[in-house]
Amino acid sequence: MKRALPWLISAVLLVAFGASFSELQRVRKRFGEVTRPVRYHRHSEVRQTVIAQQLARVEAPIVVLGDSLIEATMFPSEICGHAVVNAGIGGARLQDFGGTGFRLLDGNHPALIVLALGVNDALSQSQTFETDLIQLLRQLRQFSRNVMAFGVSDVETGPLVNDSAALNGIIAKQNAVYAKIMGGTFSPAPSLGRAHTVDGIHLAPSAYWKWSSSLFAAIEAAACSIK
């Protein structure tokens, strides 16, 4: 019996170790499942879905294509009797809407399409702004004969902008391109003064009020003149 006791103790310890190891592996597997990164949808894909759903609910709307400044804008539900669809997508550039425009507007005929894009083109130092604009206009006019553009606002040095002077130089050239190509259907953005952003690009609340008021007035003037 004394000789068998050590073997018995070893067997018990071995079984206990096996059970503990099995439990440890189970816990590690479960922990891995819990901490595995969640795959979220890309923001632009979600926005496109939301915009498409809104377009499907209205007829002859005013569609405002833009970037994060437009996406964050609180538009009135309608202007001059036309429903307003906020088609702003954070980070968007002109060429991004070149392909997306067809998918978003498929089957829809807006009374007016508004372009309010450019700052992301400037940030990426796009060398094709004019050709991208011409191409986009050619596509959009297949859906509506009424297309207008709202100017690109100046930026400031801040967390998102290292050199505002250089970037504003690019933006000035973009606005000149808009004015040349769009003619009377181009409305420049208002001057917003100093310290008008929260991070160099996105507008502070007081500046947003002035900027959006100017945007709404430009849209109303264009929409109310549609025959």
mmCIF file of N, CA and C in Angstrom, residues 89-197:
data_model
loop_
_atom_site.group_PDB
_atom_site.id
_atom_site.type_symbol
_atom_site.label_atom_id
_atom_site.label_comp_id
_atom_site.label_asym_id
_atom_site.label_seq_id
_atom_site.Cartn_x
_atom_site.Cartn_y
_atom_site.Cartn_z
ATOM 1 N N ILE A 89 -20.469 63.341 -47.339
ATOM 2 C CA ILE A 89 -19.719 62.166 -46.900
ATOM 3 C C ILE A 89 -18.348 62.634 -46.430
ATOM 4 N N GLY A 90 -18.074 62.447 -45.148
ATOM 5 C CA GLY A 90 -16.802 62.894 -44.587
ATOM 6 C C GLY A 90 -15.611 62.346 -45.361
ATOM 7 N N GLY A 91 -14.674 63.240 -45.699
ATOM 8 C CA GLY A 91 -13.463 62.832 -46.413
ATOM 9 C C GLY A 91 -13.597 62.797 -47.919
ATOM 10 N N ALA A 92 -14.790 63.100 -48.447
ATOM 11 C CA ALA A 92 -15.037 62.969 -49.887
ATOM 12 C C ALA A 92 -14.292 64.029 -50.691
ATOM 13 N N ARG A 93 -13.867 63.617 -51.884
ATOM 14 C CA ARG A 93 -13.270 64.508 -52.870
ATOM 15 C C ARG A 93 -14.122 64.483 -54.137
ATOM 16 N N LEU A 94 -13.814 65.327 -55.088
ATOM 17 C CA LEU A 94 -14.572 65.365 -56.333
ATOM 18 C C LEU A 94 -14.594 64.006 -57.013
ATOM 19 N N GLN A 95 -13.437 63.383 -57.137
ATOM 20 C CA GLN A 95 -13.370 62.128 -57.867
ATOM 21 C C GLN A 95 -14.091 60.995 -57.144
ATOM 22 N N ASP A 96 -14.276 61.130 -55.828
ATOM 23 C CA ASP A 96 -15.029 60.112 -55.096
ATOM 24 C C ASP A 96 -16.481 60.091 -55.541
ATOM 25 N N PHE A 97 -17.039 61.256 -55.829
ATOM 26 C CA PHE A 97 -18.424 61.324 -56.293
ATOM 27 C C PHE A 97 -18.537 61.015 -57.779
ATOM 28 N N GLY A 98 -17.410 60.943 -58.461
ATOM 29 C CA GLY A 98 -17.441 60.606 -59.878
ATOM 30 C C GLY A 98 -18.081 59.256 -60.117
ATOM 31 N N GLY A 99 -17.744 58.282 -59.248
ATOM 32 C CA GLY A 99 -18.337 56.959 -59.376
ATOM 33 C C GLY A 99 -19.579 56.800 -58.529
ATOM 34 N N THR A 100 -19.526 57.420 -57.335
ATOM 35 C CA THR A 100 -20.649 57.258 -56.408
ATOM 36 C C THR A 100 -21.896 57.964 -56.896
ATOM 37 N N GLY A 101 -21.725 59.059 -57.623
ATOM 38 C CA GLY A 101 -22.883 59.830 -58.069
ATOM 39 C C GLY A 101 -23.867 58.997 -58.862
ATOM 40 N N PHE A 102 -23.334 58.143 -59.730
ATOM 41 C CA PHE A 102 -24.211 57.305 -60.539
ATOM 42 C C PHE A 102 -25.015 56.351 -59.671
ATOM 43 N N ARG A 103 -24.367 55.758 -58.688
ATOM 44 C CA ARG A 103 -25.062 54.797 -57.825
ATOM 45 C C ARG A 103 -26.087 55.499 -56.943
ATOM 46 N N LEU A 104 -25.721 56.659 -56.408
ATOM 47 C CA LEU A 104 -26.625 57.369 -55.516
ATOM 48 C C LEU A 104 -27.855 57.895 -56.242
ATOM 49 N N LEU A 105 -27.643 58.429 -57.436
ATOM 50 C CA LEU A 105 -28.723 59.118 -58.136
ATOM 51 C C LEU A 105 -29.462 58.237 -59.139
ATOM 52 N N ASP A 106 -29.069 56.984 -59.230
ATOM 53 C CA ASP A 106 -29.711 56.084 -60.179
ATOM 54 C C ASP A 106 -31.223 56.030 -59.947
ATOM 55 N N GLY A 107 -31.972 56.376 -60.987
ATOM 56 C CA GLY A 107 -33.425 56.356 -60.877
ATOM 57 C C GLY A 107 -34.017 57.607 -60.267
ATOM 58 N N ASN A 108 -33.180 58.581 -59.922
ATOM 59 C CA ASN A 108 -33.667 59.814 -59.303
ATOM 60 C C ASN A 108 -33.325 60.992 -60.201
ATOM 61 N N HIS A 109 -34.193 62.000 -60.205
ATOM 62 C CA HIS A 109 -33.946 63.190 -61.030
ATOM 63 C C HIS A 109 -34.097 64.427 -60.152
ATOM 64 N N PRO A 110 -33.009 64.844 -59.496
ATOM 65 C CA PRO A 110 -33.066 66.002 -58.598
ATOM 66 C C PRO A 110 -33.454 67.280 -59.329
ATOM 67 N N ALA A 111 -34.175 68.121 -58.616
ATOM 68 C CA ALA A 111 -34.493 69.441 -59.160
ATOM 69 C C ALA A 111 -33.222 70.288 -59.208
ATOM 70 N N LEU A 112 -32.332 70.050 -58.249
ATOM 71 C CA LEU A 112 -31.089 70.816 -58.159
ATOM 72 C C LEU A 112 -30.026 69.965 -57.471
ATOM 73 N N ILE A 113 -28.816 69.991 -58.017
ATOM 74 C CA ILE A 113 -27.670 69.340 -57.376
ATOM 75 C C ILE A 113 -26.682 70.431 -56.975
ATOM 76 N N VAL A 114 -26.272 70.381 -55.730
ATOM 77 C CA VAL A 114 -25.336 71.376 -55.195
ATOM 78 C C VAL A 114 -23.995 70.705 -54.905
ATOM 79 N N LEU A 115 -22.916 71.284 -55.418
ATOM 80 C CA LEU A 115 -21.569 70.792 -55.135
ATOM 81 C C LEU A 115 -20.932 71.679 -54.071
ATOM 82 N N ALA A 116 -20.496 71.071 -52.970
ATOM 83 C CA ALA A 116 -19.794 71.820 -51.924
ATOM 84 C C ALA A 116 -18.604 70.981 -51.496
ATOM 85 N N LEU A 117 -17.631 70.883 -52.389
ATOM 86 C CA LEU A 117 -16.471 70.004 -52.209
ATOM 87 C C LEU A 117 -15.183 70.745 -52.534
ATOM 88 N N GLY A 118 -14.086 70.252 -51.966
ATOM 89 C CA GLY A 118 -12.797 70.817 -52.354
ATOM 90 C C GLY A 118 -11.716 70.753 -51.303
ATOM 91 N N VAL A 119 -12.071 70.859 -50.026
ATOM 92 C CA VAL A 119 -11.016 70.928 -49.014
ATOM 93 C C VAL A 119 -10.208 69.638 -48.952
ATOM 94 N N ASN A 120 -10.841 68.496 -49.162
ATOM 95 C CA ASN A 120 -10.085 67.237 -49.147
ATOM 96 C C ASN A 120 -9.221 67.082 -50.391
ATOM 97 N N ASP A 121 -9.668 67.662 -51.501
ATOM 98 C CA ASP A 121 -8.819 67.706 -52.698
ATOM 99 C C ASP A 121 -7.574 68.545 -52.411
ATOM 100 N N ALA A 122 -7.781 69.657 -51.687
ATOM 101 C CA ALA A 122 -6.645 70.519 -51.340
ATOM 102 C C ALA A 122 -5.690 69.805 -50.388
ATOM 103 N N LEU A 123 -6.244 69.118 -49.391
ATOM 104 C CA LEU A 123 -5.413 68.393 -48.424
ATOM 105 C C LEU A 123 -4.575 67.319 -49.104
ATOM 106 N N SER A 124 -5.144 66.668 -50.110
ATOM 107 C CA SER A 124 -4.415 65.621 -50.825
ATOM 108 C C SER A 124 -3.553 66.188 -51.960
ATOM 109 N N GLN A 125 -3.570 67.529 -52.094
ATOM 110 C CA GLN A 125 -2.811 68.230 -53.134
ATOM 111 C C GLN A 125 -3.118 67.662 -54.522
ATOM 112 N N SER A 126 -4.402 67.510 -54.784
ATOM 113 C CA SER A 126 -4.838 66.969 -56.068
ATOM 114 C C SER A 126 -4.355 67.839 -57.225
ATOM 115 N N GLN A 127 -3.839 67.199 -58.240
ATOM 116 C CA GLN A 127 -3.379 67.904 -59.441
ATOM 117 C C GLN A 127 -4.428 67.830 -60.557
ATOM 118 N N THR A 128 -5.557 67.224 -60.255
ATOM 119 C CA THR A 128 -6.569 66.999 -61.301
ATOM 120 C C THR A 128 -7.913 67.619 -60.934
ATOM 121 N N PHE A 129 -7.908 68.654 -60.103
ATOM 122 C CA PHE A 129 -9.155 69.244 -59.618
ATOM 123 C C PHE A 129 -10.049 69.690 -60.769
ATOM 124 N N GLU A 130 -9.482 70.407 -61.739
ATOM 125 C CA GLU A 130 -10.298 70.932 -62.837
ATOM 126 C C GLU A 130 -10.862 69.807 -63.685
ATOM 127 N N THR A 131 -10.056 68.848 -64.054
ATOM 128 C CA THR A 131 -10.552 67.739 -64.878
ATOM 129 C C THR A 131 -11.554 66.880 -64.096
ATOM 130 N N ASP A 132 -11.327 66.724 -62.777
ATOM 131 C CA ASP A 132 -12.281 65.976 -61.956
ATOM 132 C C ASP A 132 -13.628 66.687 -61.902
ATOM 133 N N LEU A 133 -13.593 68.021 -61.809
ATOM 134 C CA LEU A 133 -14.825 68.803 -61.770
ATOM 135 C C LEU A 133 -15.585 68.685 -63.090
ATOM 136 N N ILE A 134 -14.876 68.809 -64.193
ATOM 137 C CA ILE A 134 -15.514 68.717 -65.506
ATOM 138 C C ILE A 134 -16.153 67.346 -65.696
ATOM 139 N N GLN A 135 -15.421 66.302 -65.308
ATOM 140 C CA GLN A 135 -15.943 64.945 -65.435
ATOM 141 C C GLN A 135 -17.170 64.731 -64.558
ATOM 142 N N LEU A 136 -17.112 65.225 -63.323
ATOM 143 C CA LEU A 136 -18.244 65.066 -62.404
ATOM 144 C C LEU A 136 -19.469 65.811 -62.911
ATOM 145 N N LEU A 137 -19.271 67.019 -63.408
ATOM 146 C CA LEU A 137 -20.397 67.790 -63.938
ATOM 147 C C LEU A 137 -21.044 67.081 -65.124
ATOM 148 N N ARG A 138 -20.218 66.488 -65.976
ATOM 149 C CA ARG A 138 -20.743 65.765 -67.128
ATOM 150 C C ARG A 138 -21.640 64.610 -66.672
ATOM 151 N N GLN A 139 -21.245 63.958 -65.595
ATOM 152 C CA GLN A 139 -22.035 62.842 -65.061
ATOM 153 C C GLN A 139 -23.322 63.337 -64.392
ATOM 154 N N LEU A 140 -23.178 64.369 -63.554
ATOM 155 C CA LEU A 140 -24.337 64.841 -62.791
ATOM 156 C C LEU A 140 -25.415 65.438 -63.678
ATOM 157 N N ARG A 141 -25.027 66.052 -64.773
ATOM 158 C CA ARG A 141 -26.013 66.671 -65.663
ATOM 159 C C ARG A 141 -26.839 65.647 -66.431
ATOM 160 N N GLN A 142 -26.483 64.384 -66.300
ATOM 161 C CA GLN A 142 -27.337 63.337 -66.854
ATOM 162 C C GLN A 142 -28.556 63.102 -65.948
ATOM 163 N N PHE A 143 -28.439 63.568 -64.699
ATOM 164 C CA PHE A 143 -29.532 63.395 -63.747
ATOM 165 C C PHE A 143 -30.316 64.684 -63.526
ATOM 166 N N SER A 144 -29.660 65.822 -63.678
ATOM 167 C CA SER A 144 -30.331 67.112 -63.499
ATOM 168 C C SER A 144 -29.623 68.173 -64.337
ATOM 169 N N ARG A 145 -30.406 69.022 -64.967
ATOM 170 C CA ARG A 145 -29.808 70.102 -65.743
ATOM 171 C C ARG A 145 -29.406 71.262 -64.844
ATOM 172 N N ASN A 146 -29.853 71.221 -63.586
ATOM 173 C CA ASN A 146 -29.569 72.310 -62.649
ATOM 174 C C ASN A 146 -28.501 71.885 -61.637
ATOM 175 N N VAL A 147 -27.303 72.390 -61.831
ATOM 176 C CA VAL A 147 -26.190 72.080 -60.931
ATOM 177 C C VAL A 147 -25.511 73.390 -60.540
ATOM 178 N N MET A 148 -25.308 73.593 -59.267
ATOM 179 C CA MET A 148 -24.603 74.779 -58.781
ATOM 180 C C MET A 148 -23.467 74.359 -57.865
ATOM 181 N N ALA A 149 -22.581 75.285 -57.562
ATOM 182 C CA ALA A 149 -21.455 74.992 -56.678
ATOM 183 C C ALA A 149 -21.333 76.072 -55.617
ATOM 184 N N PHE A 150 -20.951 75.659 -54.424
ATOM 185 C CA PHE A 150 -20.707 76.573 -53.313
ATOM 186 C C PHE A 150 -19.217 76.518 -52.999
ATOM 187 N N GLY A 151 -18.626 77.686 -52.786
ATOM 188 C CA GLY A 151 -17.179 77.779 -52.649
ATOM 189 C C GLY A 151 -16.570 77.034 -51.468
ATOM 190 N N VAL A 152 -15.269 76.801 -51.570
ATOM 191 C CA VAL A 152 -14.505 76.128 -50.526
ATOM 192 C C VAL A 152 -14.034 77.176 -49.519
ATOM 193 N N SER A 153 -14.262 76.926 -48.234
ATOM 194 C CA SER A 153 -13.876 77.885 -47.190
ATOM 195 C C SER A 153 -12.394 77.798 -46.855
ATOM 196 N N ASP A 154 -11.849 78.913 -46.414
ATOM 197 C CA ASP A 154 -10.460 78.949 -45.961
ATOM 198 C C ASP A 154 -10.275 78.071 -44.728
ATOM 199 N N VAL A 155 -9.057 77.591 -44.563
ATOM 200 C CA VAL A 155 -8.704 76.790 -43.384
ATOM 201 C C VAL A 155 -7.784 77.603 -42.484
ATOM 202 N N GLU A 156 -7.495 77.064 -41.320
ATOM 203 C CA GLU A 156 -6.586 77.706 -40.370
ATOM 204 C C GLU A 156 -5.554 76.687 -39.902
ATOM 205 N N THR A 157 -4.429 77.176 -39.460
ATOM 206 C CA THR A 157 -3.434 76.281 -38.868
ATOM 207 C C THR A 157 -4.006 75.683 -37.588
ATOM 208 N N GLY A 158 -3.940 74.368 -37.480
ATOM 209 C CA GLY A 158 -4.513 73.678 -36.325
ATOM 210 C C GLY A 158 -4.134 72.212 -36.354
ATOM 211 N N PRO A 159 -4.783 71.400 -35.546
ATOM 212 C CA PRO A 159 -4.455 69.967 -35.479
ATOM 213 C C PRO A 159 -4.504 69.254 -36.830
ATOM 214 N N LEU A 160 -5.386 69.694 -37.729
ATOM 215 C CA LEU A 160 -5.502 69.034 -39.030
ATOM 216 C C LEU A 160 -4.774 69.766 -40.157
ATOM 217 N N VAL A 161 -4.242 70.929 -39.854
ATOM 218 C CA VAL A 161 -3.591 71.736 -40.895
ATOM 219 C C VAL A 161 -2.260 72.262 -40.375
ATOM 220 N N ASN A 162 -1.177 71.890 -41.046
ATOM 221 C CA ASN A 162 0.149 72.357 -40.627
ATOM 222 C C ASN A 162 0.473 73.745 -41.178
ATOM 223 N N ASP A 163 0.142 73.962 -42.433
ATOM 224 C CA ASP A 163 0.485 75.222 -43.101
ATOM 225 C C ASP A 163 -0.767 75.778 -43.783
ATOM 226 N N SER A 164 -1.496 76.617 -43.078
ATOM 227 C CA SER A 164 -2.751 77.136 -43.617
ATOM 228 C C SER A 164 -2.530 78.058 -44.813
ATOM 229 N N ALA A 165 -1.409 78.790 -44.826
ATOM 230 C CA ALA A 165 -1.155 79.715 -45.932
ATOM 231 C C ALA A 165 -1.028 78.954 -47.252
ATOM 232 N N ALA A 166 -0.278 77.880 -47.232
ATOM 233 C CA ALA A 166 -0.100 77.074 -48.448
ATOM 234 C C ALA A 166 -1.416 76.433 -48.873
ATOM 235 N N LEU A 167 -2.158 75.910 -47.913
ATOM 236 C CA LEU A 167 -3.415 75.233 -48.229
ATOM 237 C C LEU A 167 -4.455 76.221 -48.742
ATOM 238 N N ASN A 168 -4.485 77.412 -48.151
ATOM 239 C CA ASN A 168 -5.439 78.428 -48.618
ATOM 240 C C ASN A 168 -5.087 78.912 -50.026
ATOM 241 N N GLY A 169 -3.812 78.847 -50.375
ATOM 242 C CA GLY A 169 -3.416 79.178 -51.745
ATOM 243 C C GLY A 169 -4.013 78.187 -52.738
ATOM 244 N N ILE A 170 -3.999 76.898 -52.365
ATOM 245 C CA ILE A 170 -4.604 75.866 -53.210
ATOM 246 C C ILE A 170 -6.114 76.061 -53.294
ATOM 247 N N ILE A 171 -6.728 76.375 -52.153
ATOM 248 C CA ILE A 171 -8.182 76.573 -52.108
ATOM 249 C C ILE A 171 -8.592 77.768 -52.971
ATOM 250 N N ALA A 172 -7.804 78.830 -52.958
ATOM 251 C CA ALA A 172 -8.103 79.998 -53.793
ATOM 252 C C ALA A 172 -8.113 79.610 -55.276
ATOM 253 N N LYS A 173 -7.189 78.759 -55.672
ATOM 254 C CA LYS A 173 -7.140 78.299 -57.062
ATOM 255 C C LYS A 173 -8.357 77.424 -57.383
ATOM 256 N N GLN A 174 -8.774 76.610 -56.416
ATOM 257 C CA GLN A 174 -9.961 75.782 -56.619
ATOM 258 C C GLN A 174 -11.199 76.646 -56.822
ATOM 259 N N ASN A 175 -11.353 77.665 -56.001
ATOM 260 C CA ASN A 175 -12.498 78.563 -56.146
ATOM 261 C C ASN A 175 -12.477 79.288 -57.489
ATOM 262 N N ALA A 176 -11.274 79.603 -57.970
ATOM 263 C CA ALA A 176 -11.154 80.242 -59.288
ATOM 264 C C ALA A 176 -11.593 79.277 -60.389
ATOM 265 N N VAL A 177 -11.276 78.012 -60.226
ATOM 266 C CA VAL A 177 -11.703 76.993 -61.187
ATOM 267 C C VAL A 177 -13.221 76.866 -61.167
ATOM 268 N N TYR A 178 -13.791 76.814 -59.974
ATOM 269 C CA TYR A 178 -15.252 76.756 -59.847
ATOM 270 C C TYR A 178 -15.892 77.943 -60.575
ATOM 271 N N ALA A 179 -15.378 79.139 -60.313
ATOM 272 C CA ALA A 179 -15.954 80.343 -60.914
ATOM 273 C C ALA A 179 -15.841 80.318 -62.436
ATOM 274 N N LYS A 180 -14.716 79.843 -62.943
ATOM 275 C CA LYS A 180 -14.498 79.790 -64.397
ATOM 276 C C LYS A 180 -15.455 78.801 -65.067
ATOM 277 N N ILE A 181 -15.609 77.633 -64.471
ATOM 278 C CA ILE A 181 -16.406 76.576 -65.094
ATOM 279 C C ILE A 181 -17.902 76.736 -64.828
ATOM 280 N N MET A 182 -18.246 77.151 -63.607
ATOM 281 C CA MET A 182 -19.661 77.234 -63.220
ATOM 282 C C MET A 182 -20.297 78.570 -63.583
ATOM 283 N N GLY A 183 -19.504 79.605 -63.713
ATOM 284 C CA GLY A 183 -20.050 80.920 -64.054
ATOM 285 C C GLY A 183 -21.027 81.414 -63.005
ATOM 286 N N GLY A 184 -22.223 81.804 -63.450
ATOM 287 C CA GLY A 184 -23.219 82.363 -62.536
ATOM 288 C C GLY A 184 -23.822 81.350 -61.581
ATOM 289 N N THR A 185 -23.533 80.079 -61.772
ATOM 290 C CA THR A 185 -24.066 79.060 -60.860
ATOM 291 C C THR A 185 -23.068 78.738 -59.741
ATOM 292 N N PHE A 186 -22.061 79.588 -59.595
ATOM 293 C CA PHE A 186 -21.096 79.436 -58.492
ATOM 294 C C PHE A 186 -21.327 80.526 -57.458
ATOM 295 N N SER A 187 -21.422 80.128 -56.183
ATOM 296 C CA SER A 187 -21.563 81.087 -55.083
ATOM 297 C C SER A 187 -20.369 80.937 -54.146
ATOM 298 N N PRO A 188 -19.561 81.971 -53.967
ATOM 299 C CA PRO A 188 -18.399 81.866 -53.077
ATOM 300 C C PRO A 188 -18.817 81.715 -51.621
ATOM 301 N N ALA A 189 -18.007 81.025 -50.866
ATOM 302 C CA ALA A 189 -18.249 80.884 -49.427
ATOM 303 C C ALA A 189 -17.973 82.222 -48.755
ATOM 304 N N PRO A 190 -18.639 82.526 -47.661
ATOM 305 C CA PRO A 190 -18.417 83.817 -46.986
ATOM 306 C C PRO A 190 -17.089 83.842 -46.250
ATOM 307 N N SER A 191 -16.580 85.027 -46.026
ATOM 308 C CA SER A 191 -15.387 85.188 -45.195
ATOM 309 C C SER A 191 -15.790 84.977 -43.739
ATOM 310 N N LEU A 192 -15.056 84.138 -43.044
ATOM 311 C CA LEU A 192 -15.461 83.767 -41.684
ATOM 312 C C LEU A 192 -14.560 84.353 -40.595
ATOM 313 N N GLY A 193 -13.531 85.097 -40.985
ATOM 314 C CA GLY A 193 -12.679 85.743 -39.988
ATOM 315 C C GLY A 193 -11.719 84.796 -39.296
ATOM 316 N N ARG A 194 -11.117 85.278 -38.228
ATOM 317 C CA ARG A 194 -10.123 84.484 -37.502
ATOM 318 C C ARG A 194 -10.792 83.536 -36.519
ATOM 319 N N ALA A 195 -10.052 82.486 -36.193
ATOM 320 C CA ALA A 195 -10.491 81.497 -35.202
ATOM 321 C C ALA A 195 -11.900 80.986 -35.495
ATOM 322 N N HIS A 196 -12.134 80.616 -36.763
ATOM 323 C CA HIS A 196 -13.472 80.161 -37.138
ATOM 324 C C HIS A 196 -13.595 78.635 -37.186
ATOM 325 N N THR A 197 -12.512 77.932 -36.865
ATOM 326 C CA THR A 197 -12.561 76.469 -36.884
ATOM 327 C C THR A 197 -12.217 75.897 -35.506
#
